Amino acid sequence: MDRTSWAERIPAVKSKADLVYESLYNAIAQGGLRPGERINMDELARRFGISKIPIREAVKRLESDGLLVSRMHAGITVTPIDVAEMRGVFLAREAIEALVAQLAAERMDDARLAELESIQRAMHDALAAGALEKMAELNSRFHRTLARSAGYRVLHDLTGQLLLTIRRYRITVPMGDRDWRSVVAEHDVIVDALRRRDPVAAADAVRAHIGSQAVHEVECAF
C-alpha cells in the first residue's frame, strides 16, 4: 500500500469559515453585496446560525483578497470600485491573458478544447435566448478554463482576481445585448486560434478582445 494512499481517501470537509467565505465571495461577485455596502458580523452570525469566530476568519480572508475593507468609523464594507484604476486592470488582463493564450495554444489538448467549445456554445445559446443574466458567469468560466490550460497556477489565480474585479465593475456598469455579442464574437476568434494550436494568433486574439472591452467599458465611463 502506497504510504500516501490513506490520505487520498479522506474526503475534503469544508469548515464553517470556508462556507461563509464562499457565500460572501459569491455574493460580492454576483452583486448581492454591492461596492461600499457595510458588513454586519452580528447579522451574519444570526443569518448563518453560527458564532462570530468563523465569520471573522472569513472576513479576514476577504480583506486579504481585497474584496472587503475595514476603516475606522465606517466598519467593514465591500471594497468600492475605482473607475480610474480600471484602466490598469484591463492593461494587466491584456498582458497576462495574452501570455495565457499563447501557452494554452502550445499545450491545448482535445479535452480542454472541447470544454472551451462547450462553454462558448452555452454563451451563444444564452445570447440567442436573451438570457443575459447567464453571460457574466459563462464569460468567467471561459477565461478561467483558458487560464487553466496554460498550465501555471499563478496565471490562473491572477486571471481569476482580475476577472472578479471586472465582474464587480460590470455590476455598476451593466453590459447589454450588443456588448455581449461583441464578447462572444471575439471569443470565437480565440477558440479558432486554439483549434489551430497557433500561439501567436491566440495571443493576438486575446489582446484584441481585452483591448476592445477596455475601450468600450472604461473609456466610456469618463
N, CA and C of each residue as an Amber inpcrd file, in Angstrom:
protein
   666
   0.8490000  -1.2060000   0.0000000   0.0000000   0.0000000   0.0000000
   0.8820000   1.2530000   0.0000000   0.6030000   2.1780000  -0.9400000
   1.3790000   3.4070000  -1.0110000   1.2240000   4.2020000   0.2800000
   2.3170000   4.7800000   0.7340000   2.3100000   5.4490000   2.0340000
   1.3860000   6.6660000   2.0770000   1.0000000   7.2110000   0.8910000
   0.1200000   8.3750000   0.8890000  -1.3150000   8.0350000   0.5060000
  -1.5780000   6.7880000   0.1440000  -2.9120000   6.4390000  -0.3460000
  -3.9840000   6.6210000   0.7080000  -3.6350000   6.4200000   2.0080000
  -4.6200000   6.5820000   3.0570000  -5.1390000   8.0120000   3.1300000
  -4.2470000   8.9840000   2.8600000  -4.6520000  10.3860000   2.9350000
  -5.5890000  10.7490000   1.7970000  -5.3810000  10.1180000   0.6420000
  -6.2010000  10.4330000  -0.5170000  -7.6350000   9.9690000  -0.3390000
  -7.8810000   9.0630000   0.6130000  -9.2250000   8.5370000   0.8140000
 -10.0600000   9.4170000   1.7480000  -9.4300000  10.3580000   2.4140000
 -10.1510000  11.2150000   3.3380000 -10.8730000  12.3060000   2.5470000
 -12.2090000  12.3740000   2.6270000 -12.9320000  13.3900000   1.8580000
 -12.6460000  14.7870000   2.3740000 -12.6240000  15.7430000   1.4620000
 -12.4040000  17.1320000   1.8520000 -13.6320000  17.6440000   2.6040000
 -13.4110000  18.2130000   3.7690000 -14.5020000  18.7490000   4.5830000
 -14.2850000  20.2520000   4.7380000 -15.2710000  21.0220000   4.3640000
 -15.1460000  22.4680000   4.4580000 -15.5360000  22.9260000   5.8580000
 -14.7580000  23.8510000   6.3880000 -15.0600000  24.4100000   7.6990000
 -16.1840000  25.4350000   7.5700000 -16.7160000  25.8570000   8.7170000
 -17.7380000  26.8960000   8.7080000 -17.1840000  28.1860000   8.1050000
 -15.9300000  28.4850000   8.4140000 -15.3090000  29.6890000   7.8590000
 -15.2090000  29.6040000   6.3350000 -14.8940000  28.3940000   5.8210000
 -14.8210000  28.1950000   4.3670000 -16.1770000  28.4660000   3.7180000
 -17.2330000  27.9420000   4.3370000 -18.5800000  28.0850000   3.7780000
 -19.0300000  29.5490000   3.8030000 -18.7210000  30.2490000   4.9000000
 -19.0570000  31.6690000   4.9810000 -18.2630000  32.4520000   3.9360000
 -16.9780000  32.1380000   3.8040000 -16.1200000  32.8000000   2.8120000
 -16.7080000  32.6400000   1.4110000 -17.0680000  31.4150000   1.0470000
 -17.6030000  31.1550000  -0.2910000 -18.9200000  31.8850000  -0.5070000
 -19.7590000  31.9010000   0.5180000 -21.0540000  32.5820000   0.3980000
 -20.8760000  34.0760000   0.1830000 -20.0000000  34.6980000   0.9850000
 -19.7590000  36.1290000   0.8460000 -19.0450000  36.4540000  -0.4670000
 -18.0870000  35.6140000  -0.8430000 -17.3530000  35.8070000  -2.0990000
 -18.3360000  35.8230000  -3.2770000 -19.2260000  34.8260000  -3.3140000
 -20.1930000  34.7460000  -4.4040000 -21.1600000  35.9240000  -4.3820000
 -21.5590000  36.3500000  -3.1770000 -22.4720000  37.4930000  -3.0750000
 -21.8160000  38.7600000  -3.6070000 -20.5240000  38.9350000  -3.3360000
 -19.7970000  40.1020000  -3.8460000 -19.6390000  40.0150000  -5.3610000
 -19.2780000  38.8140000  -5.8480000 -19.0570000  38.6330000  -7.2870000
 -20.3350000  38.8520000  -8.0860000 -21.4660000  38.4320000  -7.5360000
 -22.7290000  38.4840000  -8.2770000 -23.5490000  39.7330000  -7.9880000
 -23.0580000  40.5890000  -7.0890000 -23.7430000  41.8450000  -6.8360000
 -24.7580000  41.8200000  -5.7210000 -24.8720000  40.6760000  -5.0100000
 -25.7650000  40.6250000  -3.8630000 -25.2760000  41.5580000  -2.7680000
 -23.9590000  41.6680000  -2.6420000 -23.3280000  42.6670000  -1.7820000
 -22.6290000  43.6590000  -2.7020000 -23.0680000  44.8830000  -2.6850000
 -22.5960000  45.8560000  -3.6540000 -21.4160000  46.6660000  -3.1200000
 -20.6100000  47.2490000  -4.0050000 -19.4810000  48.0770000  -3.5670000
 -19.9160000  49.1470000  -2.5800000 -19.1880000  49.2410000  -1.4570000
 -19.4940000  50.2290000  -0.4360000 -20.4820000  49.7620000   0.6150000
 -21.1260000  48.6110000   0.3960000 -22.1170000  48.1150000   1.3570000
 -21.4320000  47.6300000   2.6340000 -22.0450000  47.9510000   3.7760000
 -21.4520000  47.5940000   5.0590000 -21.7460000  46.1480000   5.4230000
 -20.7710000  45.4910000   6.0530000 -20.8960000  44.1140000   6.5080000
 -21.1160000  44.1180000   8.0210000 -22.2280000  43.5530000   8.4560000
 -22.5600000  43.4750000   9.8800000 -22.3160000  42.0410000  10.3470000
 -21.2580000  41.8330000  11.1300000 -20.8910000  40.4770000  11.5240000
 -21.9090000  39.8580000  12.4720000 -22.5430000  40.6620000  13.3190000
 -23.5910000  40.1290000  14.2000000 -24.7550000  39.5910000  13.3750000
 -25.1370000  40.3570000  12.3590000 -26.2320000  39.9340000  11.4890000
 -25.8630000  38.6660000  10.7240000 -24.6170000  38.6000000  10.2280000
 -24.1740000  37.4120000   9.5070000 -24.1750000  36.1820000  10.4060000
 -23.7340000  36.3550000  11.6490000 -23.7260000  35.2340000  12.5930000
 -25.1340000  34.7110000  12.8130000 -26.1070000  35.6210000  12.9400000
 -27.5060000  35.1950000  13.0990000 -28.0100000  34.5180000  11.8410000
 -27.6790000  35.0780000  10.6840000 -28.1740000  34.5290000   9.4230000
 -27.6290000  33.1200000   9.1750000 -26.3390000  32.9150000   9.4540000
 -25.7330000  31.5970000   9.2420000 -25.9750000  30.6510000  10.4150000
 -26.4090000  31.1940000  11.5510000 -26.6530000  30.3600000  12.7200000
 -25.3800000  29.8220000  13.3480000 -24.3220000  30.6350000  13.3200000
 -23.0350000  30.2130000  13.8750000 -22.4620000  31.3450000  14.7260000
 -21.3550000  31.0610000  15.4110000 -20.6960000  32.0970000  16.2090000
 -19.9670000  33.0780000  15.2920000 -19.4780000  34.1640000  15.8840000
 -18.7790000  35.1730000  15.0810000 -17.3370000  34.7710000  14.7590000
 -16.8350000  33.7240000  15.3740000 -15.4420000  33.3270000  15.1340000
 -15.2050000  32.9590000  13.6650000 -15.9950000  32.0280000  13.0730000
 -15.7770000  31.7340000  11.6410000 -16.1210000  32.9060000  10.7390000
 -17.0550000  33.7700000  11.1930000 -17.3750000  34.9660000  10.4090000
 -16.1480000  35.8610000  10.3170000 -15.4950000  36.0750000  11.4630000
 -14.2850000  36.9190000  11.4840000 -13.1990000  36.3310000  10.5900000
 -13.0240000  35.0080000  10.6450000 -11.9960000  34.3550000   9.8330000
 -12.2710000  34.5550000   8.3450000 -13.5300000  34.3780000   7.9500000
 -13.8990000  34.5550000   6.5420000 -13.7030000  36.0110000   6.1110000
 -14.0790000  36.9440000   6.9730000 -13.9380000  38.3700000   6.6670000
 -12.4660000  38.7410000   6.4950000 -11.6000000  38.2010000   7.3490000
 -10.1680000  38.4830000   7.2320000  -9.6240000  37.9830000   5.8900000
 -10.0730000  36.7970000   5.4600000  -9.6400000  36.2630000   4.1640000
 -10.1020000  37.1670000   3.0290000 -11.3300000  37.6530000   3.1250000
 -11.8590000  38.5240000   2.0770000 -11.1580000  39.8830000   2.0780000
 -10.7250000  40.3340000   3.2610000  -9.9160000  41.5530000   3.3250000
  -8.5750000  41.3240000   2.6330000  -7.9770000  40.1550000   2.8560000
  -6.7010000  39.8280000   2.2100000  -6.8590000  39.7600000   0.6960000
  -8.0380000  39.3120000   0.2410000  -8.3160000  39.2440000  -1.1930000
  -8.5830000  40.6200000  -1.7930000  -8.7640000  41.6220000  -0.9230000
  -9.0780000  42.9570000  -1.4100000 -10.5500000  43.1860000  -1.6750000
 -11.4080000  42.2530000  -1.2520000 -12.8430000  42.3710000  -1.5150000
 -13.5860000  43.0980000  -0.4050000 -13.0280000  43.0980000   0.7960000
 -13.5860000  43.8510000   1.9090000 -12.5130000  44.7970000   2.4350000
 -12.9560000  45.8900000   3.0190000 -12.0220000  46.8530000   3.5950000
 -12.5540000  47.3040000   4.9480000 -11.6540000  47.4290000   5.9150000
 -12.0220000  47.8620000   7.2540000 -11.4810000  49.2660000   7.4850000
 -12.3780000  50.1810000   7.8410000 -11.9810000  51.5700000   8.0890000
 -12.5570000  52.0430000   9.4100000 -11.7850000  52.8430000  10.1230000
 -12.2450000  53.4070000  11.3840000 -13.5040000  54.2410000  11.1500000
 -14.4780000  54.0550000  12.0110000 -15.7680000  54.7540000  11.9890000
 -16.6910000  54.2790000  10.8770000 -16.1670000  53.5420000   9.9100000
 -17.0160000  53.0550000   8.8200000 -17.2700000  51.5610000   8.9410000
 -16.4580000  50.8720000   9.7500000 -16.6060000  49.4350000   9.8920000
 -16.0740000  48.6960000   8.6810000 -16.6230000  47.5230000   8.4400000
 -16.1890000  46.6800000   7.3200000 -17.1740000  46.8510000   6.1720000
 -16.6530000  47.1980000   5.0070000 -17.5050000  47.3950000   3.8370000
 -16.9370000  46.6480000   2.6310000 -17.7980000  46.4170000   1.6580000
 -17.3550000  45.8440000   0.3900000 -16.4970000  46.8950000  -0.3170000
 -15.3400000  46.4870000  -0.7770000 -14.4030000  47.4230000  -1.4000000
 -15.0390000  48.1460000  -2.5840000 -14.9980000  49.4710000  -2.5790000
 -15.5660000  50.2310000  -3.7020000 -14.7910000  49.9770000  -4.9970000
 -15.4460000  50.2250000  -6.1030000 -14.8040000  50.1200000  -7.4100000
 -14.2080000  51.4700000  -7.7810000 -12.9250000  51.4930000  -8.0710000
 -12.2490000  52.7110000  -8.5060000 -12.1900000  52.7040000 -10.0280000
 -13.0610000  53.5010000 -10.6390000 -13.1450000  53.5090000 -12.1050000
 -11.8100000  53.8980000 -12.7310000 -11.0960000  54.8240000 -12.0970000
  -9.8110000  55.2600000 -12.6480000  -8.8090000  54.1110000 -12.6980000
  -8.8990000  53.1920000 -11.7320000  -7.9800000  52.0480000 -11.6820000
  -8.3280000  50.9810000 -12.7110000  -9.5350000  51.0480000 -13.2740000
  -9.9560000  50.0080000 -14.2090000  -9.0780000  49.9650000 -15.4560000
  -8.5100000  51.1110000 -15.8440000  -7.5800000  51.0950000 -16.9840000
  -6.4160000  50.1580000 -16.6890000  -5.8930000  50.2390000 -15.4580000
  -4.7900000  49.3720000 -15.0640000  -5.1970000  47.9140000 -15.0190000
  -6.4260000  47.6550000 -14.5960000  -6.9240000  46.2780000 -14.5510000
  -6.9680000  45.6800000 -15.9580000  -7.4630000  46.4470000 -16.9170000
  -7.5250000  45.9490000 -18.2890000  -6.1270000  45.7940000 -18.8980000
  -5.2110000  46.6960000 -18.5610000  -3.8340000  46.5530000 -19.0480000
  -3.2050000  45.2710000 -18.5090000  -3.4460000  44.9980000 -17.2180000
  -2.9190000  43.7710000 -16.6180000  -3.5440000  42.5440000 -17.2630000
  -4.8570000  42.5950000 -17.4930000  -5.5250000  41.4680000 -18.1510000
  -4.9440000  41.2060000 -19.5390000  -4.7340000  42.2880000 -20.2790000
  -4.2230000  42.1310000 -21.6410000  -2.8650000  41.4370000 -21.6380000
  -1.9870000  41.8450000 -20.7280000  -0.6470000  41.2530000 -20.6710000
  -0.6960000  39.8010000 -20.1990000  -1.4250000  39.5490000 -19.1300000
  -1.4570000  38.2100000 -18.5320000  -2.2060000  37.2330000 -19.4200000
  -3.3730000  37.6460000 -19.9230000  -4.1820000  36.7010000 -20.7040000
  -3.6130000  36.4560000 -22.0990000  -2.8510000  37.3890000 -22.6340000
  -2.1660000  37.1180000 -23.9030000  -1.1320000  36.0090000 -23.7000000
  -0.3910000  36.0770000 -22.5880000   0.5620000  35.0150000 -22.2580000
  -0.1590000  33.7030000 -22.0110000  -1.2820000  33.7710000 -21.2930000
  -2.0980000  32.5810000 -21.0390000  -2.5160000  31.9230000 -22.3510000
  -3.0060000  32.7190000 -23.2850000  -3.4770000  32.1800000 -24.5640000
  -2.3420000  31.5470000 -25.3570000  -1.1700000  32.1880000 -25.3420000
  -0.0020000  31.6360000 -26.0420000   0.3620000  30.2600000 -25.4840000
   0.4580000  30.1690000 -24.1550000   0.8080000  28.8980000 -23.5180000
  -0.2830000  27.8560000 -23.7230000  -1.5450000  28.3030000 -23.6500000
  -2.6650000  27.3780000 -23.8250000  -2.6650000  26.7760000 -25.2270000
  -2.3750000  27.5970000 -26.2300000  -2.3410000  27.0950000 -27.6070000
  -1.2330000  26.0670000 -27.7900000  -0.1090000  26.2710000 -27.0970000
   1.0100000  25.3320000 -27.1980000   0.7030000  24.0100000 -26.4960000
  -0.1460000  24.0570000 -25.4490000  -0.3900000  22.8700000 -24.6300000
  -1.7940000  22.2990000 -24.7960000  -2.6040000  22.9060000 -25.6390000
  -4.0070000  22.5390000 -25.7450000  -4.1950000  21.0780000 -26.1290000
  -5.0420000  20.3770000 -25.3590000  -5.4100000  19.0110000 -25.7230000
  -6.8890000  18.9880000 -26.0990000  -7.3250000  17.8540000 -26.6420000
  -8.6940000  17.7660000 -27.1530000  -9.7390000  17.9400000 -26.0570000
  -9.4620000  17.4240000 -24.8600000 -10.4370000  17.5110000 -23.7680000
 -10.6540000  18.9550000 -23.3280000  -9.5840000  19.6990000 -23.1470000
  -9.7080000  21.0910000 -22.7130000 -10.3270000  21.9430000 -23.8200000
  -9.9660000  21.6550000 -25.0850000 -10.5680000  22.3810000 -26.2000000
 -12.0730000  22.1330000 -26.2440000 -12.4770000  20.8920000 -26.0250000
 -13.9030000  20.5590000 -26.0130000 -14.6230000  21.3000000 -24.8920000
 -13.9660000  21.4630000 -23.7490000 -14.5530000  22.1960000 -22.6260000
 -14.7700000  23.6640000 -22.9950000 -13.7750000  24.2700000 -23.6170000
 -13.9070000  25.6640000 -24.0440000 -15.0010000  25.8210000 -25.0960000
 -15.0620000  24.8760000 -26.0350000 -16.0910000  24.9350000 -27.0750000
 -17.4820000  24.7800000 -26.4720000 -17.6030000  23.9500000 -25.4440000
 -18.8910000  23.7620000 -24.7730000 -19.3510000  25.0480000 -24.0870000
 -18.4240000  25.7200000 -23.4150000 -18.7640000  26.9980000 -22.7660000
 -19.1590000  28.0270000 -23.8140000 -18.4130000  28.0440000 -24.9100000
 -18.7070000  29.0040000 -25.9690000 -20.0870000  28.7460000 -26.5840000
 -20.4580000  27.4750000 -26.7620000 -21.8050000  27.1480000 -27.2730000
 -22.8710000  27.6240000 -26.2900000 -22.5980000  27.4520000 -24.9970000
 -23.5470000  27.8990000 -23.9750000 -23.7260000  29.4140000 -24.0240000
 -22.6410000  30.1400000 -24.3060000 -22.7350000  31.5980000 -24.4270000
 -23.5730000  31.9790000 -25.6460000 -23.3530000  31.2870000 -26.7700000
 -24.1680000  31.5390000 -27.9580000 -25.6410000  31.2690000 -27.6680000
 -25.9320000  30.1590000 -26.9800000 -27.3180000  29.7820000 -26.6840000
 -27.9790000  30.7890000 -25.7450000 -27.2430000  31.2120000 -24.7150000
 -27.7880000  32.1820000 -23.7610000 -28.0720000  33.5090000 -24.4500000
 -27.1710000  33.9030000 -25.3390000 -27.3460000  35.1530000 -26.0700000
 -28.5690000  35.0720000 -26.9790000 -28.7250000  33.9400000 -27.6840000
 -29.8630000  33.7590000 -28.5830000 -31.1820000  33.7630000 -27.8210000
 -31.1520000  33.2530000 -26.5780000 -32.3660000  33.1840000 -25.7640000
 -32.6230000  34.4790000 -24.9910000 -31.7020000  35.4290000 -25.1020000
 -31.8530000  36.6780000 -24.3620000 -31.5880000  36.5340000 -22.8760000
 -30.8990000  35.4520000 -22.4920000 -30.6120000  35.1890000 -21.0770000
 -29.3000000  35.8680000 -20.6790000 -29.3040000  37.1810000 -20.6860000
 -28.0750000  37.9330000 -20.4270000 -27.5680000  37.7500000 -19.0040000
 -28.4720000  37.3550000 -18.0850000 -28.0550000  37.1560000 -16.6950000
 -27.0710000  36.0020000 -16.5460000 -27.0010000  35.1230000 -17.5520000
 -26.0780000  33.9850000 -17.5140000 -24.7020000  34.3220000 -18.0660000
 -24.5990000  35.4330000 -18.7750000 -23.4010000  35.6940000 -19.5560000
 -22.1600000  35.9500000 -18.7100000 -22.3070000  36.6680000 -17.6040000
 -21.1270000  37.0020000 -16.7880000 -20.4620000  35.7420000 -16.2460000
 -21.2650000  34.8040000 -15.7370000 -20.7070000  33.5680000 -15.1910000
 -20.0750000  32.7250000 -16.2970000 -20.7280000  32.6290000 -17.4400000
 -20.1640000  31.8610000 -18.5530000 -18.8640000  32.4860000 -19.0520000
 -18.8360000  33.8060000 -19.0940000 -17.6180000  34.5000000 -19.5190000
 -16.4620000  34.2150000 -18.5730000 -16.7440000  34.2500000 -17.2690000
 -15.7050000  33.9280000 -16.2840000 -15.2210000  32.5020000 -16.4540000
 -16.1490000  31.5750000 -16.6740000 -15.7730000  30.1660000 -16.8700000
 -14.8830000  30.0110000 -18.0920000 -15.1900000  30.7190000 -19.1660000
 -14.3840000  30.6390000 -20.3850000 -12.9420000  31.0510000 -20.1020000
 -12.7810000  32.2170000 -19.4680000 -11.4330000  32.7350000 -19.2450000
 -10.6780000  31.9330000 -18.1860000 -11.3780000  31.4310000 -17.1710000
 -10.7220000  30.5990000 -16.1640000 -10.2680000  29.2690000 -16.7650000
 -11.1040000  28.7010000 -17.6350000 -10.7360000  27.4450000 -18.2950000
  -9.5330000  27.6570000 -19.2020000  -9.5250000  28.7630000 -19.9110000
  -8.3760000  29.0980000 -20.7550000  -7.1230000  29.2370000 -19.8960000
  -7.2630000  29.8880000 -18.7340000  -6.1100000  30.0880000 -17.8480000
  -5.5910000  28.7680000 -17.3020000  -6.4920000  27.8340000 -16.9860000
  -6.0430000  26.5080000 -16.5160000  -5.2630000  25.7850000 -17.6000000
  -5.6380000  26.0360000 -18.8450000  -4.9720000  25.3650000 -19.9650000
  -3.5240000  25.7980000 -20.1210000  -3.1790000  26.9580000 -19.5650000
  -1.8040000  27.4480000 -19.6770000  -0.8440000  26.6240000 -18.8440000
  -1.3560000  25.9790000 -17.7910000  -0.5310000  25.0530000 -17.0150000
   0.1760000  25.6390000 -15.8090000  -0.1000000  26.9080000 -15.4820000
   0.5440000  27.5350000 -14.3250000  -0.5090000  28.0860000 -13.3760000
  -0.4440000  27.6480000 -12.1320000  -1.4410000  28.0730000 -11.1550000
  -1.4150000  29.5780000 -10.9370000  -0.2260000  30.1700000 -10.9340000
  -0.1310000  31.6080000 -10.6820000  -0.8810000  32.3930000 -11.7600000
  -0.8140000  31.9510000 -13.0100000  -1.5270000  32.6320000 -14.0830000
  -3.0290000  32.4570000 -13.9340000  -3.4510000  31.2680000 -13.5050000
  -4.8770000  31.0210000 -13.2640000  -5.3870000  31.9110000 -12.1350000
  -4.6210000  32.0030000 -11.0420000  -5.0460000  32.8050000  -9.8870000
  -5.1020000  34.2910000 -10.2380000  -4.0960000  34.7790000 -10.9560000
  -4.0870000  36.1860000 -11.3550000  -5.2610000  36.5020000 -12.2870000
  -5.5180000  35.5890000 -13.2080000  -6.6590000  35.7660000 -14.1150000
  -7.9600000  35.8340000 -13.3310000  -8.1110000  34.9430000 -12.3430000
  -9.3200000  34.9290000 -11.5310000  -9.5150000  36.2170000 -10.7630000
  -8.4430000  36.7620000 -10.2000000  -8.5430000  38.0170000  -9.4430000
  -8.9630000  39.1780000 -10.3430000  -8.3740000  39.2350000 -11.5300000
  -8.7140000  40.3120000 -12.4550000 -10.1360000  40.1730000 -12.9790000
 -10.5550000  38.9400000 -13.2470000 -11.9220000  38.7060000 -13.7140000
 -12.9450000  39.1410000 -12.6790000 -12.6510000  38.8670000 -11.4170000
 -13.5800000  39.2540000 -10.3540000 -13.7170000  40.7730000 -10.2890000
 -12.6030000  41.4890000 -10.4390000 -12.6630000  42.9490000 -10.4290000
 -13.5090000  43.4630000 -11.5830000 -13.3150000  42.8810000 -12.7650000
 -14.1020000  43.2730000 -13.9390000 -15.5770000  42.9680000 -13.7140000
 -15.8480000  41.7950000 -13.1490000 -17.2440000  41.3880000 -12.9400000
 -17.9440000  42.3220000 -11.9580000 -17.2240000  42.7350000 -10.9140000
 -17.8080000  43.6670000  -9.9490000 -18.0480000  45.0330000 -10.6050000
 -17.1340000  45.4300000 -11.4700000 -17.2910000  46.6950000 -12.1860000
 -18.5340000  46.6560000 -13.0740000 -18.7650000  45.5170000 -13.7160000
 -19.8950000  45.4020000 -14.6300000 -21.2360000  45.4170000 -13.9080000
 -21.2330000  45.1910000 -12.6000000 -22.4710000  45.3130000 -11.8350000
 -22.9200000  46.7650000 -11.8170000 -21.9490000  47.6780000 -11.7240000
 -22.2810000  49.1020000 -11.6980000 -22.4110000  49.6860000 -13.1050000
 -21.7980000  49.0320000 -14.0830000 -21.8980000  49.4580000 -15.4880000
 -22.3310000  48.2310000 -16.2990000 -23.6210000  47.9190000 -16.2870000
 -24.1050000  46.6720000 -16.9050000 -23.8390000  46.6180000 -18.4100000
 -23.6740000  45.4020000 -18.9010000 -23.4930000  45.1670000 -20.3300000
 -24.8180000  44.7530000 -20.9540000 -25.0610000  45.2570000 -22.1510000
 -26.2930000  44.9280000 -22.8560000 -26.0820000  43.8600000 -23.9120000
 -27.1210000  43.5930000 -24.6630000 -27.0950000  42.5470000 -25.6950000
 -25.9760000  42.7980000 -26.7080000 -25.8550000  44.0220000 -27.1720000
 -24.8330000  44.3500000 -28.1840000 -23.4280000  44.1290000 -27.6310000
 -23.2310000  44.4820000 -26.3600000 -21.9170000  44.2980000 -25.7250000
 -21.5340000  42.8240000 -25.6780000 -22.4960000  41.9910000 -25.2470000
 -22.2060000  40.5590000 -25.1360000 -22.0160000  39.9110000 -26.4960000
 -22.6900000  40.4310000 -27.5120000 -22.4740000  39.8910000 -28.8610000
 -21.0260000  40.1110000 -29.2980000 -20.4790000  41.2630000 -28.9530000
 -19.0770000  41.5300000 -29.2790000 -18.1530000  40.5660000 -28.5470000
 -18.4450000  40.3270000 -27.2590000 -17.6360000  39.4000000 -26.4630000
 -17.6470000  38.0070000 -27.0870000 -18.8250000  37.5190000 -27.4300000
 -18.9460000  36.1640000 -27.9820000 -18.2250000  36.0560000 -29.3240000
 -18.3550000  37.0790000 -30.1690000 -17.6700000  37.0590000 -31.4640000
 -16.1540000  37.0420000 -31.2750000 -15.6720000  37.7920000 -30.2990000
 -14.2290000  37.8190000 -30.0240000 -13.7490000  36.4890000 -29.4490000
 -14.5830000  35.8500000 -28.6250000 -14.2470000  34.5180000 -28.1190000
 -14.1350000  33.5090000 -29.2630000 -15.0040000  33.6380000 -30.2600000
 -14.9570000  32.7320000 -31.4100000 -13.5860000  32.7830000 -32.0860000
 -13.0330000  33.9780000 -32.2100000 -11.7190000  34.1380000 -32.8390000
 -10.6440000  33.4600000 -31.9850000 -10.7470000  33.6100000 -30.6600000
  -9.7920000  32.9680000 -29.7530000  -9.8630000  31.4540000 -29.8820000
 -11.0830000  30.9140000 -29.8640000 -11.2580000  29.4590000 -29.9540000
 -10.7190000  28.9370000 -31.2780000 -10.9440000  29.6820000 -32.3590000
 -10.4420000  29.2460000 -33.6650000  -8.9190000  29.1430000 -33.6600000
  -8.2440000  30.1200000 -33.0480000  -6.7830000  30.0800000 -32.9680000
  -6.3150000  28.8960000 -32.1190000  -7.0560000  28.5820000 -31.0630000
  -6.7000000  27.4490000 -30.2090000  -6.8980000  26.1300000 -30.9460000
  -7.9370000  26.0370000 -31.7650000  -8.1520000  24.8200000 -32.5690000
  -6.9510000  24.5670000 -33.4810000  -6.3920000  25.6480000 -34.0050000
  -5.2470000  25.5340000 -34.9150000  -3.9250000  25.4060000 -34.1600000
  -4.0210000  25.4560000 -32.8050000  -2.8190000  25.4000000 -31.9530000
  -1.8110000  26.4560000 -32.3930000  -2.3240000  27.6610000 -32.6520000
  -1.4890000  28.7640000 -33.1300000  -1.2770000  29.7500000 -31.9740000
  -0.1390000  29.7000000 -31.2960000   0.0800000  30.5550000 -30.1260000
   0.1040000  32.0440000 -30.4430000   0.6550000  32.4190000 -31.5910000
   0.7140000  33.8320000 -31.9570000  -0.6850000  34.3770000 -32.2180000
  -1.4660000  33.6290000 -32.9940000  -2.8320000  34.0620000 -33.2980000
  -3.6930000  34.0980000 -32.0380000  -3.4910000  33.1360000 -31.1440000
  -4.2710000  33.0940000 -29.9060000  -3.9630000  34.3090000 -29.0320000
  -2.6770000  34.6280000 -28.8930000  -2.2890000  35.7890000 -28.0920000
  -2.8200000  37.0830000 -28.7110000  -2.7230000  37.1980000 -30.0390000
  -3.2200000  38.3880000 -30.7250000  -4.7330000  38.5280000 -30.5550000
  -5.4440000  37.3980000 -30.6230000  -6.9060000  37.4220000 -30.4840000
  -7.3140000  37.8750000 -29.0860000  -6.5750000  37.4350000 -28.0730000
  -6.8760000  37.8480000 -26.7010000  -6.5690000  39.3270000 -26.5020000
  -5.4430000  39.7820000 -27.0340000  -5.1210000  41.2150000 -26.9200000
  -6.2250000  42.0650000 -27.5560000  -6.6810000  41.6430000 -28.7280000
  -7.7450000  42.3850000 -29.4100000  -9.0290000  42.3680000 -28.5860000
  -9.3250000  41.2280000 -27.9930000 -10.5320000  41.0690000 -27.1770000
 -10.4890000  41.9710000 -25.9500000  -9.4080000  41.9000000 -25.1840000
  -9.2990000  42.7050000 -23.9630000  -9.2360000  44.1930000 -24.3130000
  -8.4990000  44.5250000 -25.3660000  -8.4060000  45.9170000 -25.7780000
  -9.7550000  46.4870000 -26.1800000 -10.5470000  45.6920000 -26.8910000
 -11.8790000  46.1220000 -27.3050000 -12.7670000  46.3720000 -26.0970000
 -12.7130000  45.4730000 -25.1210000 -13.5230000  45.6260000 -23.9190000
 -13.0870000  46.8500000 -23.1140000 -11.7980000  47.0910000 -23.0600000
 -11.2860000  48.2420000 -22.3100000 -11.7830000  49.5500000 -22.8970000
 -11.7120000  49.6640000 -24.2040000 -12.1660000  50.8970000 -24.8650000
 -13.6380000  51.1250000 -24.5640000 -14.4440000  50.0820000 -24.6990000
 -15.8790000  50.2360000 -24.5060000 -16.2430000  50.5290000 -23.0580000
 -15.6890000  49.7460000 -22.1240000 -16.1400000  49.8040000 -20.7380000
 -15.4820000  50.8960000 -19.9100000 -14.2040000  51.1570000 -20.1470000
 -13.5050000  52.1340000 -19.3110000 -13.5620000  53.5180000 -19.9280000
 -13.2000000  53.6500000 -21.1770000 -13.1310000  54.9650000 -21.7870000
 -14.5170000  55.6300000 -21.8010000 -15.5630000  54.8400000 -21.9530000
 -16.9060000  55.4080000 -21.9890000 -17.3830000  55.8700000 -20.6160000
 -16.6730000  55.4590000 -19.5710000 -17.0800000  55.8300000 -18.2230000
 -16.6000000  57.2220000 -17.8380000 -15.7170000  57.7950000 -18.6450000
 -15.1500000  59.1030000 -18.3030000 -15.8040000  60.2080000 -19.1330000
